[in-house]
mmCIF file of C-alpha atoms in Angstrom:
data_model
loop_
_atom_site.group_PDB
_atom_site.id
_atom_site.type_symbol
_atom_site.label_atom_id
_atom_site.label_comp_id
_atom_site.label_asym_id
_atom_site.label_seq_id
_atom_site.Cartn_x
_atom_site.Cartn_y
_atom_site.Cartn_z
ATOM 1 C CA MET A 1 15.358 -17.175 8.524
ATOM 2 C CA THR A 2 13.776 -17.818 5.219
ATOM 3 C CA SER A 3 9.829 -18.218 6.230
ATOM 4 C CA THR A 4 7.705 -17.088 3.568
ATOM 5 C CA THR A 5 5.121 -16.382 6.117
ATOM 6 C CA ARG A 6 4.023 -12.647 5.817
ATOM 7 C CA PRO A 7 2.635 -10.693 8.856
ATOM 8 C CA GLU A 8 -1.602 -11.668 9.035
ATOM 9 C CA GLU A 9 -1.758 -7.346 8.402
ATOM 10 C CA ILE A 10 -0.530 -7.362 4.817
ATOM 11 C CA THR A 11 -1.409 -10.483 3.857
ATOM 12 C CA THR A 12 -5.129 -8.583 2.826
ATOM 13 C CA GLY A 13 -3.104 -6.783 0.079
ATOM 14 C CA PRO A 14 -2.585 -7.227 -3.432
ATOM 15 C CA PRO A 15 -1.080 -10.398 -4.347
ATOM 16 C CA VAL A 16 2.676 -10.947 -4.811
ATOM 17 C CA PRO A 17 2.267 -10.570 -9.149
ATOM 18 C CA SER A 18 3.220 -14.133 -10.249
ATOM 19 C CA GLY A 19 6.328 -14.361 -12.572
ATOM 20 C CA ALA A 20 8.248 -11.980 -10.335
ATOM 21 C CA ALA A 21 11.386 -12.367 -9.600
ATOM 22 C CA ALA A 22 12.382 -12.123 -5.472
ATOM 23 C CA GLY A 23 13.839 -9.009 -5.868
ATOM 24 C CA GLY A 24 12.558 -7.296 -8.955
ATOM 25 C CA VAL A 25 10.902 -4.237 -9.413
ATOM 26 C CA LEU A 26 6.910 -5.894 -9.380
ATOM 27 C CA TRP A 27 8.656 -7.675 -6.062
ATOM 28 C CA PHE A 28 9.435 -4.694 -4.856
ATOM 29 C CA LEU A 29 5.963 -2.421 -5.502
ATOM 30 C CA SER A 30 4.251 -5.238 -4.636
ATOM 31 C CA ASP A 31 5.670 -4.791 -1.357
ATOM 32 C CA ALA A 32 5.208 -1.335 -1.053
ATOM 33 C CA ALA A 33 1.035 -1.617 -2.130
ATOM 34 C CA LEU A 34 1.496 -4.152 0.559
ATOM 35 C CA LEU A 35 2.890 -1.393 2.988
ATOM 36 C CA THR A 36 0.346 1.424 2.438
ATOM 37 C CA LEU A 37 -2.545 -0.872 2.667
ATOM 38 C CA ARG A 38 -1.032 -1.227 6.290
ATOM 39 C CA THR A 39 -0.590 1.457 7.437
ATOM 40 C CA ILE A 40 -4.260 3.045 5.455
ATOM 41 C CA LYS A 41 -5.515 0.706 7.423
ATOM 42 C CA HIS A 42 -3.689 1.396 10.742
ATOM 43 C CA THR A 43 -5.210 4.959 10.374
ATOM 44 C CA VAL A 44 -8.518 3.980 10.045
ATOM 45 C CA ARG A 45 -8.314 1.949 12.807
ATOM 46 C CA ARG A 46 -7.462 4.818 15.141
ATOM 47 C CA PRO A 47 -10.252 7.537 13.941
ATOM 48 C CA ASP A 48 -7.753 9.477 16.553
ATOM 49 C CA GLN A 49 -5.706 10.238 14.403
ATOM 50 C CA LEU A 50 -7.039 9.940 10.770
ATOM 51 C CA MET A 51 -10.019 12.905 12.719
ATOM 52 C CA ALA A 52 -6.477 15.173 13.783
ATOM 53 C CA ALA A 53 -6.289 14.571 10.160
ATOM 54 C CA VAL A 54 -9.620 15.982 8.740
ATOM 55 C CA LEU A 55 -9.879 18.254 11.823
ATOM 56 C CA GLN A 56 -7.749 20.396 12.279
ATOM 57 C CA PRO A 57 -7.274 21.992 9.292
ATOM 58 C CA MET A 58 -11.733 22.238 9.609
ATOM 59 C CA MET A 59 -10.988 24.555 12.510
ATOM 60 C CA PHE A 60 -7.897 26.281 10.550
ATOM 61 C CA PHE A 61 -10.718 27.729 7.639
ATOM 62 C CA ILE A 62 -12.778 28.704 10.237
ATOM 63 C CA LEU A 63 -11.375 30.471 12.982
ATOM 64 C CA PHE A 64 -8.347 31.804 10.675
ATOM 65 C CA THR A 65 -12.083 33.079 8.792
ATOM 66 C CA TYR A 66 -14.530 34.277 10.948
ATOM 67 C CA VAL A 67 -11.859 35.184 13.946
ATOM 68 C CA PHE A 68 -8.671 36.678 11.915
ATOM 69 C CA GLY A 69 -9.842 37.839 8.899
ATOM 70 C CA GLY A 70 -11.716 40.680 9.246
ATOM 71 C CA ALA A 71 -7.880 42.407 10.620
ATOM 72 C CA ILE A 72 -6.127 41.289 7.884
ATOM 73 C CA SER A 73 -6.398 42.621 4.385
ATOM 74 C CA VAL A 74 -6.190 40.094 1.381
ATOM 75 C CA PRO A 75 -6.515 41.351 -2.762
ATOM 76 C CA GLY A 76 -9.107 41.053 -3.568
ATOM 77 C CA ASN A 77 -10.836 41.605 -0.232
ATOM 78 C CA ASP A 78 -12.370 37.910 0.713
ATOM 79 C CA TYR A 79 -10.540 36.106 2.815
ATOM 80 C CA LYS A 80 -11.693 32.890 3.321
ATOM 81 C CA GLN A 81 -11.189 32.893 -0.688
ATOM 82 C CA PHE A 82 -7.401 33.872 0.503
ATOM 83 C CA VAL A 83 -6.737 31.903 3.346
ATOM 84 C CA LEU A 84 -8.634 27.950 2.172
ATOM 85 C CA PRO A 85 -5.660 27.001 -0.173
ATOM 86 C CA GLY A 86 -3.046 28.134 2.588
ATOM 87 C CA VAL A 87 -4.947 25.762 5.439
ATOM 88 C CA PHE A 88 -3.835 23.308 2.235
ATOM 89 C CA GLY A 89 -0.299 24.184 2.228
ATOM 90 C CA GLN A 90 -0.798 23.069 6.227
ATOM 91 C CA ILE A 91 -2.621 20.004 4.776
ATOM 92 C CA VAL A 92 1.017 19.000 3.556
ATOM 93 C CA VAL A 93 3.207 19.920 5.807
ATOM 94 C CA PHE A 94 1.712 19.566 8.797
ATOM 95 C CA GLY A 95 0.036 16.107 7.893
ATOM 96 C CA GLY A 96 3.245 13.949 7.192
ATOM 97 C CA ILE A 97 4.688 14.385 10.542
ATOM 98 C CA ALA A 98 2.810 12.050 12.666
ATOM 99 C CA GLY A 99 2.671 9.300 9.426
ATOM 100 C CA MET A 100 6.543 9.724 8.943
ATOM 101 C CA CYS A 101 7.950 10.759 11.442
ATOM 102 C CA VAL A 102 6.803 9.189 14.118
ATOM 103 C CA GLY A 103 5.354 6.087 12.730
ATOM 104 C CA ILE A 104 9.027 5.558 10.931
ATOM 105 C CA ALA A 105 10.624 5.574 14.234
ATOM 106 C CA GLU A 106 7.872 3.406 15.848
ATOM 107 C CA ASP A 107 8.100 0.087 13.374
ATOM 108 C CA MET A 108 12.022 0.900 13.766
ATOM 109 C CA ARG A 109 12.266 0.289 17.762
ATOM 110 C CA ASN A 110 9.234 -2.236 18.436
ATOM 111 C CA GLY A 111 10.555 -4.784 16.891
ATOM 112 C CA MET A 112 8.164 -4.519 13.528
ATOM 113 C CA MET A 113 11.430 -3.891 11.319
ATOM 114 C CA ASP A 114 12.931 -7.012 12.404
ATOM 115 C CA ARG A 115 9.620 -9.056 11.708
ATOM 116 C CA PHE A 116 9.465 -7.360 8.080
ATOM 117 C CA ARG A 117 13.670 -8.875 7.721
ATOM 118 C CA SER A 118 12.216 -11.857 8.917
ATOM 119 C CA LEU A 119 10.045 -11.474 5.031
ATOM 120 C CA PRO A 120 11.268 -12.339 1.633
ATOM 121 C CA MET A 121 9.999 -8.645 1.064
ATOM 122 C CA HIS A 122 13.050 -5.658 0.118
ATOM 123 C CA THR A 123 12.430 -3.666 3.584
ATOM 124 C CA SER A 124 13.017 0.059 2.226
ATOM 125 C CA ALA A 125 9.158 -0.610 0.447
ATOM 126 C CA VAL A 126 8.408 0.410 3.661
ATOM 127 C CA LEU A 127 9.068 3.618 3.404
ATOM 128 C CA LEU A 128 7.440 4.596 -0.421
ATOM 129 C CA GLY A 129 4.768 2.520 1.194
ATOM 130 C CA ARG A 130 4.609 4.589 3.827
ATOM 131 C CA THR A 131 4.808 8.181 1.799
ATOM 132 C CA VAL A 132 2.031 7.123 -0.712
ATOM 133 C CA ALA A 133 -0.519 6.177 2.762
ATOM 134 C CA GLU A 134 0.296 9.327 2.911
ATOM 135 C CA ALA A 135 -0.743 11.553 0.035
ATOM 136 C CA LEU A 136 -3.828 9.121 0.068
ATOM 137 C CA ARG A 137 -4.356 11.109 3.078
ATOM 138 C CA ASN A 138 -3.410 14.493 2.269
ATOM 139 C CA PHE A 139 -5.996 14.544 -0.587
ATOM 140 C CA VAL A 140 -8.554 13.063 1.492
ATOM 141 C CA ALA A 141 -7.821 15.706 3.483
ATOM 142 C CA VAL A 142 -8.337 18.055 1.174
ATOM 143 C CA ILE A 143 -11.579 16.944 -0.668
ATOM 144 C CA VAL A 144 -12.732 17.597 2.611
ATOM 145 C CA THR A 145 -11.901 20.224 4.117
ATOM 146 C CA GLY A 146 -12.985 21.584 0.619
ATOM 147 C CA ALA A 147 -16.136 20.092 1.252
ATOM 148 C CA VAL A 148 -16.241 21.903 4.507
ATOM 149 C CA ALA A 149 -15.369 25.502 3.335
ATOM 150 C CA TYR A 150 -18.087 25.121 0.720
ATOM 151 C CA ALA A 151 -20.371 24.974 3.104
ATOM 152 C CA PHE A 152 -18.691 28.482 4.646
ATOM 153 C CA GLY A 153 -19.135 29.969 1.099
ATOM 154 C CA TYR A 154 -15.537 29.070 -0.106
ATOM 155 C CA ARG A 155 -16.084 28.631 -4.108
ATOM 156 C CA LEU A 156 -14.440 27.556 -6.723
ATOM 157 C CA HIS A 157 -13.865 29.656 -9.984
ATOM 158 C CA GLY A 158 -11.059 27.647 -12.049
ATOM 159 C CA SER A 159 -12.749 24.747 -14.446
ATOM 160 C CA PHE A 160 -11.880 21.588 -13.837
ATOM 161 C CA LEU A 161 -8.712 20.705 -14.316
ATOM 162 C CA GLN A 162 -7.349 23.894 -12.799
ATOM 163 C CA VAL A 163 -8.886 22.778 -9.729
ATOM 164 C CA LEU A 164 -6.924 19.412 -10.388
ATOM 165 C CA GLY A 165 -3.977 20.543 -11.673
ATOM 166 C CA GLY A 166 -3.828 22.632 -7.431
ATOM 167 C CA ILE A 167 -4.846 19.220 -5.684
ATOM 168 C CA GLY A 168 -2.436 17.339 -7.686
ATOM 169 C CA VAL A 169 0.063 20.403 -7.168
ATOM 170 C CA LEU A 170 -0.350 20.158 -3.493
ATOM 171 C CA VAL A 171 -0.240 16.823 -3.522
ATOM 172 C CA PHE A 172 3.029 15.941 -4.657
ATOM 173 C CA PHE A 173 4.869 18.883 -3.271
ATOM 174 C CA GLY A 174 2.908 17.381 0.219
ATOM 175 C CA PHE A 175 4.081 14.293 -1.201
ATOM 176 C CA ALA A 176 8.258 15.254 -1.126
ATOM 177 C CA VAL A 177 7.920 16.480 2.336
ATOM 178 C CA CYS A 178 7.605 13.495 3.299
ATOM 179 C CA TRP A 179 10.105 11.976 1.966
ATOM 180 C CA VAL A 180 12.067 15.118 3.855
ATOM 181 C CA LEU A 181 10.155 14.029 6.863
ATOM 182 C CA ALA A 182 11.298 9.835 6.773
ATOM 183 C CA VAL A 183 14.704 11.504 6.698
ATOM 184 C CA VAL A 184 14.271 12.592 10.266
ATOM 185 C CA GLY A 185 12.304 9.914 11.302
ATOM 186 C CA VAL A 186 15.070 6.816 9.975
ATOM 187 C CA THR A 187 17.773 8.189 11.941
ATOM 188 C CA ALA A 188 16.086 10.260 15.371
ATOM 189 C CA SER A 189 16.375 8.159 18.270
ATOM 190 C CA SER A 190 12.586 7.811 19.583
ATOM 191 C CA ALA A 191 9.502 9.120 18.627
ATOM 192 C CA GLU A 192 8.842 11.630 20.378
ATOM 193 C CA GLY A 193 12.670 13.152 18.957
ATOM 194 C CA ALA A 194 11.295 12.842 15.255
ATOM 195 C CA GLN A 195 7.915 14.668 16.058
ATOM 196 C CA THR A 196 10.650 17.505 18.099
ATOM 197 C CA THR A 197 12.976 17.514 15.410
ATOM 198 C CA ALA A 198 10.149 18.195 13.010
ATOM 199 C CA MET A 199 8.252 20.406 14.348
ATOM 200 C CA PRO A 200 10.843 23.627 14.128
ATOM 201 C CA TRP A 201 11.378 23.090 10.123
ATOM 202 C CA VAL A 202 7.871 22.511 9.929
ATOM 203 C CA PHE A 203 6.069 25.599 11.350
ATOM 204 C CA LEU A 204 9.481 28.136 9.902
ATOM 205 C CA PHE A 205 8.240 26.914 6.673
ATOM 206 C CA GLY A 206 4.591 26.864 7.514
ATOM 207 C CA PHE A 207 3.782 29.955 8.820
ATOM 208 C CA VAL A 208 6.204 32.424 6.943
ATOM 209 C CA SER A 209 4.764 31.781 4.144
ATOM 210 C CA SER A 210 1.551 32.845 1.862
ATOM 211 C CA ALA A 211 -0.507 30.360 3.741
ATOM 212 C CA PHE A 212 -2.838 33.185 6.280
ATOM 213 C CA VAL A 213 -1.508 36.270 5.199
ATOM 214 C CA PRO A 214 0.088 38.205 2.369
ATOM 215 C CA SER A 215 4.153 38.200 1.610
ATOM 216 C CA GLU A 216 3.429 41.525 1.674
ATOM 217 C CA SER A 217 2.618 42.775 4.471
ATOM 218 C CA MET A 218 5.663 40.571 6.544
ATOM 219 C CA PRO A 219 8.836 42.786 6.804
ATOM 220 C CA GLY A 220 11.674 43.797 4.394
ATOM 221 C CA TRP A 221 13.571 41.480 5.394
ATOM 222 C CA LEU A 222 11.733 37.903 6.012
ATOM 223 C CA ARG A 223 9.428 38.614 2.614
ATOM 224 C CA PRO A 224 12.558 37.523 0.441
ATOM 225 C CA PHE A 225 12.801 34.209 1.846
ATOM 226 C CA SER A 226 8.816 33.407 2.225
ATOM 227 C CA ASP A 227 8.511 34.763 -1.227
ATOM 228 C CA ASN A 228 10.955 31.703 -3.033
ATOM 229 C CA SER A 229 10.261 29.133 0.479
ATOM 230 C CA PRO A 230 8.553 26.236 -1.530
ATOM 231 C CA VAL A 231 5.807 26.303 0.896
ATOM 232 C CA THR A 232 4.574 29.626 -0.551
ATOM 233 C CA LEU A 233 4.705 29.221 -4.291
ATOM 234 C CA THR A 234 2.763 26.054 -4.436
ATOM 235 C CA ILE A 235 0.572 27.890 -2.324
ATOM 236 C CA ASN A 236 0.226 30.433 -4.833
ATOM 237 C CA THR A 237 0.189 28.596 -7.808
ATOM 238 C CA ALA A 238 -3.057 26.104 -5.682
ATOM 239 C CA ARG A 239 -4.591 29.612 -5.641
ATOM 240 C CA ASP A 240 -4.121 31.492 -8.866
ATOM 241 C CA LEU A 241 -4.738 27.688 -10.314
ATOM 242 C CA PHE A 242 -8.381 27.704 -8.149
ATOM 243 C CA ALA A 243 -9.783 31.193 -8.367
ATOM 244 C CA GLY A 244 -9.168 30.670 -12.376
ATOM 245 C CA ALA A 245 -5.844 33.044 -12.659
ATOM 246 C CA ASP A 246 -2.903 31.091 -14.400
ATOM 247 C CA PRO A 247 0.610 30.799 -12.568
ATOM 248 C CA GLY A 248 2.532 31.950 -14.235
ATOM 249 C CA GLY A 249 6.171 30.567 -13.222
ATOM 250 C CA ASP A 250 5.004 29.643 -9.550
ATOM 251 C CA ALA A 251 3.390 26.639 -11.251
ATOM 252 C CA THR A 252 7.677 25.702 -12.444
ATOM 253 C CA ALA A 253 8.957 26.642 -9.854
ATOM 254 C CA SER A 254 6.888 24.369 -7.398
ATOM 255 C CA LEU A 255 7.247 21.750 -9.997
ATOM 256 C CA LEU A 256 10.776 21.895 -9.494
ATOM 257 C CA TRP A 257 10.740 22.157 -6.115
ATOM 258 C CA SER A 258 8.712 18.934 -5.106
ATOM 259 C CA ALA A 259 11.159 17.201 -7.712
ATOM 260 C CA GLY A 260 14.336 18.167 -6.539
ATOM 261 C CA LEU A 261 13.422 17.135 -2.696
ATOM 262 C CA LEU A 262 12.332 13.556 -3.870
ATOM 263 C CA VAL A 263 15.890 13.694 -6.006
ATOM 264 C CA VAL A 264 17.718 13.933 -2.593
ATOM 265 C CA PHE A 265 15.868 12.961 -0.324
ATOM 266 C CA VAL A 266 14.558 9.040 -1.819
ATOM 267 C CA PRO A 267 17.869 8.146 -2.071
ATOM 268 C CA LEU A 268 19.447 9.115 1.151
ATOM 269 C CA ALA A 269 15.629 8.277 2.738
ATOM 270 C CA THR A 270 16.513 4.876 1.573
ATOM 271 C CA ALA A 271 20.036 4.930 2.305
ATOM 272 C CA LEU A 272 19.766 5.935 5.656
ATOM 273 C CA PHE A 273 17.068 3.213 6.046
ATOM 274 C CA ARG A 274 18.796 0.360 4.942
ATOM 275 C CA ARG A 275 21.900 1.237 7.676
ATOM 276 C CA ALA A 276 19.548 1.232 10.202
ATOM 277 C CA THR A 277 17.990 -1.444 9.392
ATOM 278 C CA ALA A 278 20.755 -4.201 8.963
ATOM 279 C CA ARG A 279 22.175 -3.094 12.470
ATOM 280 C CA THR A 280 19.440 -3.391 14.295
#
């Protein structure tokens, strides 16, 4: 099919650059921008997903601060200052499950990919559009949760650039995690299967980290895993920057982890996606 008509739901985004040849970089980026808007519209039109993305982190912060915080010893003895960067880490690690795993698996099997393939567009732009939309959603969730935490007494002590750097490290890591989750969504046999496959290892890395308790409180055999986990390194970096401290080598290690995940999983997810859509 060679129709040049795009689906109604993605025709209101930025226009395709004039003079950009089909198959070129500008065309690819235009398609990705349209599909980013499509994913954002879906999120806005499904308030249950949006509320879950924002409400769950708030509940984590309040529950851990006022229910468990009194029993957990942390540096500085102010648990709310310790736990909020950990909640931010949970946002970027868990946030992509619904949008990437379940969303891609649904698109792969509800006929949406057939519709995309009938259009003069890069099908692989679907992945970039979704990952960018998830990064934006993570950013919004971090800002909203931070505002709520401020009302409960959390305070930033870093400079504007340090705070911006801390948020940037978190969102960049979340963007990299989304590409890992994209592989799960592309290869899963169903939306339920994608969620079931992703949850165990997301829980492993999300909770065996410094998100809610210091790594020093863990058993000796478990601590090396937690200390070197990219989740711990990213949370520790954000925690230090928000506190106005130097994150030292944790910042470099976190950025290297994020870049490494992108180097491995962007081409892998793209190749698997093209192969899967070619045979559907």
